[in-house]
Every structure is written in C-alpha cells, then in structure tokens.
C-alpha cells in the first residue's frame, strides 16, 4: 500500500483504535506484559517511522539516535515527561499526547483517594475482613470531614479545574497555586492553609521534589496529601518521615518514584499512606479515548500533517 509506514506500538491498547492504524500502516505491537528495556525498544523500533509509546517507555536522545527513520512519536498519556521533547524537536519529530479525555477519570480518582484517606478506608476494609470488627466502637476509625474543608490545588490546569468542580459539591473552600516557580510564596501559603493538598502540576525541574521536607513542614498536622500527577513531585523520604512523625495526617499516592515501588520499599509499610498503581485514567472510556487520540496523532504526523494534540512545535511537512 503506498504511504504505508512501519509503526511500533509498545502495548496492546483497549478499544478499536489500533484497527484504524493497522488498516493503513504496518503495525507491530510489543506483546510482553512488562515494557521493553531501552535496548529492546531500540531493537524493536529500529525500522519504525511511527512510535506509539506508553509513559513507561523512555524516549530519550539515545533512543532517538538509534531510530534513523523515525518521523513521529505519539505518547499514550497526557503527560510526556518520559519523552525528551527537545531532542525530538531537534530531529524535527512531532510528539503527541492525549489531553482532556482522561480529565474526569483522574479528577474522580483524586476524590476517591481524598475520601478514602480522610475516612481511613483501607484500615476499615482490612478490619472488616480480618475479624477486627468486633462491635460498633465510638472511637475507632475516626477520620476527617471533607465537606467545607479547605482544598489546596497545586497546578490549576484541566485536571486541577475538574477537581475544583467536584469540590463545589462538597462546599469546599478551594485554594489554587501554580507550581511553575517551585516552592514560591503562594505555594507556601496554600500549604499552610489547606486541609487537603492535591497535586496536579506536570513533572518539571521546578516541580521535582517540590513536596519535600520544607513543604511538608508547612502543612497542618491534620492535613492530607494526594498525588495523582507524577511520583517524583513528592520526596518519598521526606513524606515517610512526615507521616511517621505525625507532621501530616495521611497521604494517598497514585503515582510513585519509581513505579512500581520495589518489594520491601519502606514506603509500603508507612502508616496512614494509601498507594494505588497509577490508575488515574483507568476507566474503560478514558483509556479507549486515549487510544483514539494517540492513533489520531500518529496518523496525522505520518501523513505529514500537524498532530491534533502535539506537545512540541514542529512545522507540518505536508503529505509525506
Ligand atoms: C497520563 O496520561 O499522563 C496519566 O498519568 C496516565 O494516563
């Protein structure tokens, strides 16, 4: 078929989107459950013109050097911190991502974690199962009220706004601050004031370990931290210390550094800490729409057009 390009997709995706890609291009899908190691990815993609990656694939300058025919990278995520955008731009390679379609799913999970941490759900669930529910006890599993509490949202983009919408239903007072300048005065103010601090900023050099010892010290002893953004925004050593010393009340992390945490990682034993395996966008509808966008992005770029959701600025070349 004229114009047919070789594409590597680094995992099967839910929904029908990959059929559309297969109908016009030659598609190989990485079949293993675990992501390819860097050398495996370089080998599998060696002749590829199109690459559809997951957030678990590192697309760095080294990988791009191994792939001389590569013309497009489409990342199956709204975040693209796994892709070296500058290196791709230097090569004139457009990089796509999947905004909007996972906003509600991620905001819902943020609220689920907030409520679960506030009401100590993991401990209560375990007690009900493990025979520790012996009677109704006035002072057991006491948590925090969410209604009318103060919610601090760090990073007020699409997902931050969707979380704020939901907070309206709980009559919460919402504070917002940008994390672009790191631990700035407005961020410190938010940390001092909030009962719940929810992170919705991208991972950048400015937000790396933004929630470290200094930030945690500013938070209230009754405060709860929720991270559904990127693991490295929180310094885990500082968080563990803060939870053990009761400097904050609880935390819920849907993202960690690294992912997954290795067996035996001290964080797994830390009190008042909920960890979920990066499931912010894990609804069937969101993951299928992400696949649609990722395929739309790849098809457009391989056709020489601008991607509908392109993270870097590369002029479209016109039909290839
Ligand atoms: C993203 O899209 O960046 C999420 O972390 C996973 O869907």
Coordinates of N, CA and C in Angstrom, one line a residue, residues 81-291:
X81 N 6.6 13.6 30.2 CA 7.9 13.7 30.9 C 8.8 12.5 30.6
X82 N 8.3 11.5 30.0 CA 9.1 10.3 29.6 C 9.7 10.6 28.2
X83 N 9.4 11.7 27.6 CA 9.9 11.9 26.2 C 10.8 13.2 26.3
X84 N 12.0 13.1 25.7 CA 12.9 14.2 25.7 C 12.4 15.1 24.5
X85 N 11.6 16.1 24.9 CA 10.9 16.9 23.9 C 11.9 17.7 23.0
X86 N 13.0 18.2 23.7 CA 14.0 19.0 23.0 C 14.7 18.1 22.0
X87 N 15.1 16.9 22.4 CA 15.8 16.0 21.4 C 14.9 15.7 20.2
X88 N 13.6 15.4 20.5 CA 12.7 15.1 19.4 C 12.6 16.3 18.5
X89 N 12.4 17.5 19.1 CA 12.3 18.7 18.3 C 13.5 19.0 17.4
X90 N 14.7 18.8 18.0 CA 15.9 19.0 17.2 C 15.9 18.1 16.0
X91 N 15.3 16.9 16.1 CA 15.2 16.0 15.0 C 14.0 16.3 14.1
X92 N 13.2 17.2 14.4 CA 12.0 17.6 13.7 C 10.9 16.5 13.8
X93 N 11.0 15.8 15.0 CA 10.0 14.8 15.2 C 8.8 15.3 16.1
X94 N 7.6 15.3 15.6 CA 6.5 15.7 16.4 C 6.2 14.7 17.5
X95 N 5.8 15.2 18.7 CA 5.4 14.3 19.8 C 4.0 14.6 20.2
X96 N 3.2 13.6 20.2 CA 1.7 13.7 20.5 C 1.4 13.3 21.9
X97 N 0.4 13.8 22.5 CA -0.1 13.3 23.8 C -1.6 13.3 23.8
X98 N -2.2 13.0 24.9 CA -3.7 12.7 24.9 C -4.4 13.5 26.0
X99 N -4.5 14.8 25.9 CA -5.2 15.7 26.9 C -6.7 15.5 26.9
X100 N -7.3 16.1 27.9 CA -8.8 16.2 28.0 C -9.5 14.9 28.3
X101 N -9.2 13.9 27.5 CA -10.1 12.7 27.6 C -10.0 11.9 28.9
X102 N -8.9 12.2 29.7 CA -8.8 11.5 31.0 C -9.0 12.4 32.2
X103 N -9.4 13.6 31.9 CA -9.5 14.7 32.9 C -10.5 14.2 34.0
X104 N -11.7 13.8 33.6 CA -12.7 13.4 34.6 C -12.3 12.1 35.3
X105 N -11.8 11.2 34.6 CA -11.4 9.9 35.3 C -10.3 10.3 36.4
X106 N -9.4 11.1 36.1 CA -8.3 11.4 37.1 C -8.9 12.3 38.2
X107 N -9.8 13.2 37.9 CA -10.4 14.0 39.0 C -11.2 13.1 39.9
X108 N -11.9 12.1 39.3 CA -12.7 11.2 40.1 C -11.8 10.4 41.1
X109 N -10.7 9.9 40.5 CA -9.8 9.2 41.4 C -9.2 10.0 42.5
X110 N -8.9 11.3 42.2 CA -8.4 12.2 43.2 C -9.4 12.3 44.3
X111 N -10.7 12.4 44.0 CA -11.7 12.5 45.0 C -11.8 11.2 45.8
X112 N -11.8 10.1 45.1 CA -11.8 8.8 45.7 C -10.7 8.6 46.7
X113 N -9.5 9.1 46.4 CA -8.4 8.9 47.3 C -8.5 9.9 48.5
X114 N -9.1 11.1 48.2 CA -9.2 12.1 49.2 C -10.2 11.5 50.3
X115 N -11.3 11.0 49.8 CA -12.3 10.4 50.7 C -11.8 9.2 51.4
X116 N -11.1 8.3 50.7 CA -10.5 7.1 51.3 C -9.5 7.4 52.4
X117 N -8.7 8.4 52.1 CA -7.7 8.8 53.2 C -8.4 9.5 54.3
X118 N -9.3 10.4 54.0 CA -10.0 11.1 55.1 C -10.8 10.2 56.0
X119 N -11.4 9.1 55.4 CA -12.2 8.2 56.2 C -11.5 6.9 56.6
X120 N -10.2 6.8 56.3 CA -9.4 5.7 56.7 C -9.9 4.4 56.1
X121 N -10.3 4.4 54.9 CA -11.0 3.2 54.3 C -10.1 2.0 54.3
X122 N -8.8 2.1 53.9 CA -8.0 0.8 53.9 C -8.0 0.1 55.2
X123 N -7.8 0.9 56.3 CA -7.8 0.2 57.6 C -9.2 -0.3 58.0
X124 N -10.2 0.4 57.6 CA -11.6 -0.1 57.9 C -11.9 -1.4 57.1
X125 N -11.5 -1.4 55.8 CA -11.8 -2.5 55.0 C -11.0 -3.8 55.5
X126 N -9.8 -3.5 55.9 CA -9.0 -4.6 56.4 C -9.6 -5.2 57.7
X127 N -10.1 -4.3 58.6 CA -10.7 -4.7 59.8 C -11.9 -5.6 59.6
X128 N -12.7 -5.1 58.7 CA -14.0 -5.9 58.4 C -13.7 -7.3 57.9
X129 N -12.6 -7.4 57.1 CA -12.2 -8.7 56.5 C -11.5 -9.6 57.5
X130 N -10.6 -8.9 58.4 CA -9.7 -9.7 59.2 C -10.2 -10.1 60.6
X131 N -11.5 -9.8 60.8 CA -12.1 -10.2 62.1 C -11.9 -9.2 63.2
X132 N -11.4 -8.0 62.8 CA -11.2 -6.9 63.8 C -12.4 -6.1 64.0
X133 N -13.5 -6.4 63.4 CA -14.8 -5.7 63.6 C -15.6 -6.5 64.6
X134 N -15.3 -6.2 65.9 CA -16.0 -7.0 66.9 C -17.2 -6.4 67.4
X135 N -17.3 -5.1 67.3 CA -18.6 -4.4 67.7 C -18.5 -2.9 67.2
X136 N -19.6 -2.2 67.3 CA -19.6 -0.8 66.9 C -18.8 0.0 68.0
X137 N -17.8 0.7 67.6 CA -16.9 1.4 68.7 C -16.9 2.9 68.4
X138 N -17.3 3.6 69.4 CA -17.4 5.1 69.3 C -16.1 5.8 68.8
X139 N -15.0 5.2 69.2 CA -13.8 6.0 69.0 C -12.8 5.3 68.0
X140 N -13.4 4.3 67.2 CA -12.5 3.6 66.3 C -12.6 4.2 64.8
X141 N -11.6 4.2 64.1 CA -11.6 4.6 62.7 C -12.0 6.1 62.5
X142 N -11.7 6.9 63.4 CA -12.1 8.3 63.3 C -11.3 9.0 62.2
X143 N -12.0 9.6 61.3 CA -11.4 10.3 60.2 C -11.7 11.8 60.2
X144 N -11.6 12.4 59.0 CA -11.8 13.8 58.9 C -13.0 14.1 58.0
X145 N -13.7 15.2 58.2 CA -14.8 15.6 57.3 C -14.2 16.3 56.1
X146 N -14.9 16.0 55.0 CA -14.5 16.7 53.7 C -15.3 17.9 53.5
X147 N -16.6 17.8 53.7 CA -17.5 19.0 53.5 C -17.0 20.2 54.2
X148 N -16.9 21.3 53.4 CA -16.5 22.6 53.9 C -15.0 22.7 54.4
X149 N -14.3 21.6 54.1 CA -12.8 21.7 54.4 C -12.1 22.6 53.3
X150 N -10.9 22.9 53.5 CA -10.1 23.7 52.5 C -9.3 22.8 51.7
X151 N -9.5 22.9 50.4 CA -8.7 22.1 49.4 C -7.7 22.9 48.7
X152 N -6.5 22.6 48.8 CA -5.4 23.3 48.1 C -5.0 22.5 46.8
X153 N -5.2 23.2 45.7 CA -4.9 22.5 44.4 C -3.6 23.1 43.8
X154 N -2.6 22.3 43.7 CA -1.3 22.8 43.2 C -1.2 22.4 41.7
X155 N -1.3 23.4 40.8 CA -1.4 23.2 39.4 C -2.8 23.2 39.0
X156 N -3.2 24.4 38.3 CA -4.7 24.6 38.1 C -4.9 24.5 36.5
X157 N -4.5 23.3 36.0 CA -4.8 23.0 34.6 C -6.1 22.3 34.5
X158 N -6.2 21.5 33.4 CA -7.5 20.8 33.2 C -8.0 19.9 34.4
X159 N -7.0 19.1 34.9 CA -7.4 18.2 35.9 C -7.6 19.0 37.3
X160 N -6.8 19.9 37.5 CA -7.0 20.7 38.7 C -8.4 21.4 38.7
X161 N -8.8 21.9 37.6 CA -10.1 22.6 37.5 C -11.2 21.5 37.7
X162 N -11.1 20.3 37.1 CA -12.1 19.3 37.3 C -12.2 18.9 38.8
X163 N -11.1 18.9 39.5 CA -11.1 18.6 40.9 C -11.9 19.7 41.7
X164 N -11.6 20.9 41.3 CA -12.2 22.1 41.9 C -13.8 22.0 41.7
X165 N -14.2 21.6 40.5 CA -15.6 21.4 40.2 C -16.2 20.5 41.2
X166 N -15.6 19.3 41.4 CA -16.1 18.3 42.3 C -16.2 18.9 43.7
X167 N -15.1 19.7 44.1 CA -15.1 20.2 45.4 C -16.3 21.1 45.7
X168 N -16.9 21.7 44.7 CA -18.1 22.5 44.8 C -19.2 21.7 45.4
X169 N -19.3 20.5 45.0 CA -20.4 19.6 45.6 C -20.2 19.3 47.0
X170 N -19.0 19.5 47.5 CA -18.7 19.3 49.0 C -18.6 20.6 49.7
X171 N -19.0 21.7 49.1 CA -18.9 23.0 49.7 C -17.5 23.3 50.2
X172 N -16.5 22.8 49.5 CA -15.1 23.1 50.0 C -14.7 24.5 49.6
X173 N -13.8 25.0 50.4 CA -13.1 26.2 50.1 C -11.9 25.8 49.2
X174 N -11.8 26.4 48.0 CA -10.7 25.9 47.1 C -9.6 27.0 47.0
X175 N -8.4 26.6 47.3 CA -7.3 27.5 47.1 C -6.5 26.9 45.9
X176 N -5.9 27.8 45.1 CA -5.1 27.2 43.9 C -3.8 28.0 43.9
X177 N -2.8 27.3 43.4 CA -1.5 28.0 43.2 C -0.8 27.3 42.0
X178 N 0.0 28.0 41.3 CA 0.8 27.4 40.2 C 2.1 26.9 40.8
X179 N 2.6 25.8 40.3 CA 3.8 25.2 40.8 C 5.0 25.6 39.9
X180 N 4.7 26.4 38.9 CA 5.8 26.7 37.9 C 7.1 27.3 38.5
X181 N 6.9 28.1 39.6 CA 8.1 28.7 40.3 C 8.6 27.9 41.4
X182 N 8.2 26.6 41.5 CA 8.6 25.8 42.7 C 7.9 26.2 43.9
X183 N 8.7 26.1 45.1 CA 8.1 26.4 46.4 C 8.0 28.0 46.6
X184 N 7.1 28.6 45.8 CA 7.0 30.1 45.9 C 6.2 30.5 47.1
X185 N 6.0 31.7 47.3 CA 5.2 32.2 48.4 C 3.8 31.8 48.3
X186 N 3.1 31.9 47.1 CA 1.7 31.4 47.0 C 1.6 29.9 47.3
X187 N 2.6 29.2 46.9 CA 2.5 27.7 47.2 C 2.6 27.5 48.7
X188 N 3.5 28.2 49.3 CA 3.7 28.1 50.8 C 2.4 28.4 51.5
X189 N 1.8 29.5 51.1 CA 0.6 30.0 51.7 C -0.5 28.9 51.6
X190 N -0.6 28.3 50.4 CA -1.6 27.2 50.2 C -1.3 26.0 51.1
X191 N 0.0 25.7 51.2 CA 0.3 24.5 52.1 C 0.0 24.8 53.6
X192 N 0.1 26.0 54.0 CA -0.2 26.4 55.4 C -1.7 26.3 55.7
X193 N -2.5 26.6 54.6 CA -3.9 26.8 54.8 C -4.7 25.5 54.6
X194 N -4.3 24.6 53.8 CA -5.1 23.6 53.2 C -5.3 22.4 54.2
X195 N -6.5 21.9 54.2 CA -6.8 20.6 54.9 C -6.4 19.4 54.0
X196 N -6.6 19.6 52.7 CA -6.2 18.6 51.7 C -5.4 19.3 50.7
X197 N -4.2 18.7 50.3 CA -3.4 19.3 49.3 C -3.4 18.3 48.1
X198 N -3.8 18.7 46.9 CA -3.8 17.8 45.8 C -3.0 18.3 44.7
X199 N -2.1 17.4 44.2 CA -1.1 17.8 43.2 C -1.6 17.6 41.8
X200 N -1.5 18.6 40.9 CA -2.0 18.5 39.5 C -1.1 19.2 38.6
X201 N 0.2 19.3 38.9 CA 1.2 20.0 38.1 C 2.0 19.0 37.3
X202 N 2.5 19.4 36.1 CA 3.4 18.4 35.4 C 4.7 18.3 36.2
X203 N 5.4 17.2 35.9 CA 6.8 17.0 36.4 C 7.8 17.8 35.6
X204 N 8.4 18.8 36.2 CA 9.4 19.6 35.5 C 10.6 19.8 36.5
X205 N 11.7 20.4 36.1 CA 12.7 20.6 37.1 C 12.2 21.4 38.3
X206 N 11.3 22.3 38.0 CA 10.8 23.2 39.1 C 9.9 22.4 40.1
X207 N 9.2 21.3 39.6 CA 8.3 20.6 40.5 C 8.9 19.3 41.0
X208 N 10.1 19.0 40.6 CA 10.8 17.8 41.1 C 11.0 17.9 42.6
X209 N 10.5 17.0 43.4 CA 10.6 17.0 44.8 C 10.1 18.3 45.4
X210 N 9.1 18.9 44.8 CA 8.5 20.2 45.3 C 7.9 19.9 46.7
X211 N 7.3 18.7 46.9 CA 6.8 18.4 48.2 C 7.9 17.6 49.0
X212 N 8.8 18.4 49.6 CA 9.9 17.8 50.3 C 9.8 18.2 51.8
X213 N 10.9 18.1 52.5 CA 10.8 18.4 54.0 C 10.3 19.8 54.3
X214 N 10.8 20.7 53.5 CA 10.4 22.1 53.7 C 8.9 22.3 53.5
X215 N 8.3 21.8 52.4 CA 6.9 21.9 52.1 C 6.1 21.2 53.2
X216 N 6.5 20.0 53.5 CA 5.7 19.2 54.5 C 5.6 19.8 55.9
X217 N 6.7 20.5 56.2 CA 6.8 21.2 57.5 C 5.7 22.3 57.6
X218 N 5.4 22.9 56.4 CA 4.4 24.0 56.4 C 3.0 23.5 56.6
X219 N 2.8 22.2 56.3 CA 1.4 21.7 56.3 C 0.9 21.4 57.7
X220 N -0.4 21.4 57.8 CA -1.0 21.2 59.1 C -0.9 19.7 59.6
X221 N -0.9 19.5 60.9 CA -0.8 18.1 61.3 C -2.0 17.3 61.0
X222 N -3.1 18.0 60.6 CA -4.3 17.3 60.2 C -4.5 17.2 58.7
X223 N -3.4 17.7 58.0 CA -3.6 17.8 56.5 C -3.4 16.4 55.8
X224 N -4.0 16.3 54.6 CA -3.9 15.1 53.9 C -3.3 15.4 52.5
X225 N -2.3 14.7 52.0 CA -1.7 15.0 50.7 C -2.2 14.0 49.7
X226 N -2.6 14.4 48.5 CA -3.0 13.5 47.4 C -2.1 13.8 46.2
X227 N -1.5 12.7 45.6 CA -0.7 12.9 44.4 C -1.2 12.0 43.3
X228 N -1.9 12.5 42.3 CA -2.3 11.8 41.1 C -1.6 12.3 39.9
X229 N -0.5 13.0 40.1 CA 0.2 13.7 39.0 C 1.4 12.8 38.6
X230 N 2.6 13.1 39.2 CA 3.7 12.3 38.9 C 4.5 12.0 40.2
X231 N 5.0 10.8 40.3 CA 5.7 10.4 41.6 C 6.8 11.4 42.1
X232 N 7.7 11.7 41.2 CA 8.9 12.5 41.6 C 8.5 13.9 42.1
X233 N 7.3 14.3 42.0 CA 6.9 15.6 42.6 C 7.0 15.6 44.1
X234 N 6.9 14.4 44.7 CA 7.0 14.2 46.1 C 8.3 13.5 46.5
X235 N 9.0 14.1 47.5 CA 10.2 13.4 48.0 C 9.7 12.3 49.0
X236 N 9.9 11.1 48.6 CA 9.3 10.0 49.4 C 10.0 9.9 50.8
X237 N 11.3 10.2 50.9 CA 11.9 10.0 52.2 C 11.3 11.1 53.2
X238 N 11.1 12.3 52.6 CA 10.5 13.3 53.5 C 9.1 13.0 53.8
X239 N 8.4 12.4 52.9 CA 7.0 12.1 53.2 C 6.9 11.0 54.2
X240 N 7.7 10.0 54.1 CA 7.7 8.9 55.1 C 8.0 9.4 56.5
X241 N 9.0 10.3 56.6 CA 9.4 10.9 57.8 C 8.2 11.7 58.4
X242 N 7.6 12.5 57.5 CA 6.5 13.4 58.0 C 5.3 12.5 58.5
X243 N 5.0 11.4 57.8 CA 3.9 10.6 58.3 C 4.2 9.9 59.6
X244 N 5.5 9.4 59.7 CA 5.9 8.7 60.9 C 5.9 9.6 62.1
X245 N 6.2 10.9 61.8 CA 6.3 11.8 63.0 C 4.9 12.5 63.2
X246 N 3.9 12.2 62.4 CA 2.6 12.8 62.5 C 2.6 14.3 62.1
X247 N 3.6 14.6 61.3 CA 3.7 16.0 60.8 C 2.5 16.4 59.9
X248 N 2.0 15.4 59.1 CA 0.8 15.5 58.4 C 0.0 14.2 58.8
X249 N -1.4 14.2 58.5 CA -2.2 13.1 59.0 C -2.1 11.9 58.1
X250 N -2.1 12.1 56.8 CA -2.2 11.0 55.8 C -1.8 11.4 54.5
X251 N -1.6 10.4 53.6 CA -1.3 10.7 52.2 C -1.8 9.6 51.3
X252 N -2.1 10.0 50.1 CA -2.6 9.0 49.1 C -1.8 9.2 47.8
X253 N -1.1 8.2 47.3 CA -0.3 8.4 46.1 C -0.8 7.4 45.1
X254 N -1.2 8.0 43.9 CA -1.5 7.1 42.8 C -0.2 6.9 41.9
X255 N 0.8 7.7 42.2 CA 2.0 7.7 41.4 C 3.2 7.7 42.4
X256 N 4.2 7.0 42.0 CA 5.4 6.9 43.0 C 6.7 7.1 42.2
X257 N 7.8 7.0 42.9 CA 9.1 7.1 42.3 C 10.0 6.0 42.9
X258 N 10.3 4.9 42.2 CA 9.9 4.6 40.8 C 8.5 4.0 40.8
X259 N 8.1 3.6 39.7 CA 6.8 2.8 39.5 C 7.1 1.5 38.9
X260 N 6.7 0.4 39.5 CA 6.2 0.3 40.8 C 7.3 0.4 41.8
X261 N 6.9 0.6 43.1 CA 7.8 0.6 44.2 C 8.4 -0.8 44.3
X262 N 9.7 -0.9 44.5 CA 10.2 -2.3 44.7 C 9.7 -3.0 45.9
X263 N 9.6 -4.3 45.9 CA 9.1 -5.0 47.1 C 10.0 -4.7 48.2
X264 N 9.4 -4.4 49.4 CA 10.3 -4.1 50.6 C 10.6 -2.6 50.7
X265 N 10.1 -1.8 49.7 CA 10.3 -0.3 49.9 C 9.7 0.1 51.2
X266 N 10.4 0.9 51.9 CA 9.9 1.3 53.3 C 8.5 2.1 53.1
X267 N 8.3 2.7 52.0 CA 7.0 3.5 51.9 C 5.8 2.5 52.0
X268 N 6.0 1.3 51.6 CA 4.9 0.3 51.6 C 4.4 0.0 53.0
X269 N 5.3 0.3 54.0 CA 5.0 0.0 55.4 C 4.7 1.3 56.2
X270 N 4.6 2.4 55.5 CA 4.4 3.7 56.2 C 3.0 3.8 56.6
X271 N 2.8 4.3 57.9 CA 1.4 4.4 58.4 C 0.6 5.5 57.7
X272 N -0.7 5.3 57.6 CA -1.6 6.3 57.0 C -1.2 6.7 55.6
X273 N -0.8 5.8 54.9 CA -0.4 6.0 53.5 C -1.1 5.0 52.6
X274 N -1.9 5.6 51.6 CA -2.6 4.8 50.6 C -1.7 4.8 49.3
X275 N -1.5 3.7 48.7 CA -0.8 3.7 47.4 C -1.7 2.9 46.4
X276 N -1.9 3.5 45.3 CA -2.6 2.8 44.2 C -1.7 2.8 43.0
X277 N -1.9 1.8 42.1 CA -0.9 1.6 41.0 C -1.1 2.4 39.7
X278 N -1.0 3.8 39.9 CA -1.2 4.7 38.7 C -2.4 4.4 37.9
X279 N -3.6 4.6 38.5 CA -4.8 4.2 37.9 C -5.7 5.4 37.6
X280 N -5.1 6.6 37.6 CA -5.9 7.9 37.4 C -6.8 7.8 36.2
X281 N -6.3 7.4 35.1 CA -7.0 7.4 33.8 C -7.7 6.0 33.6
X282 N -7.7 5.1 34.6 CA -8.1 3.8 34.3 C -9.6 3.6 34.4
X283 N -10.4 4.2 33.5 CA -11.7 3.8 33.2 C -11.7 3.3 31.7
X284 N -12.6 2.5 31.4 CA -12.6 1.9 30.0 C -12.8 3.1 29.0
X285 N -13.7 4.0 29.3 CA -14.0 5.1 28.4 C -12.7 5.9 28.2
X286 N -12.1 6.3 29.3 CA -10.9 7.2 29.2 C -9.8 6.5 28.4
X287 N -9.5 5.2 28.7 CA -8.4 4.6 28.1 C -8.7 4.3 26.6
X288 N -10.0 4.1 26.2 CA -10.3 3.9 24.8 C -10.1 5.3 24.1
X289 N -10.6 6.3 24.7 CA -10.4 7.7 24.1 C -9.0 8.1 24.0
X290 N -8.2 7.7 25.0 CA -6.7 8.0 24.9 C -6.2 7.2 23.7
X291 N -6.6 6.0 23.5 CA -6.1 5.2 22.3 C -6.5 5.9 21.0

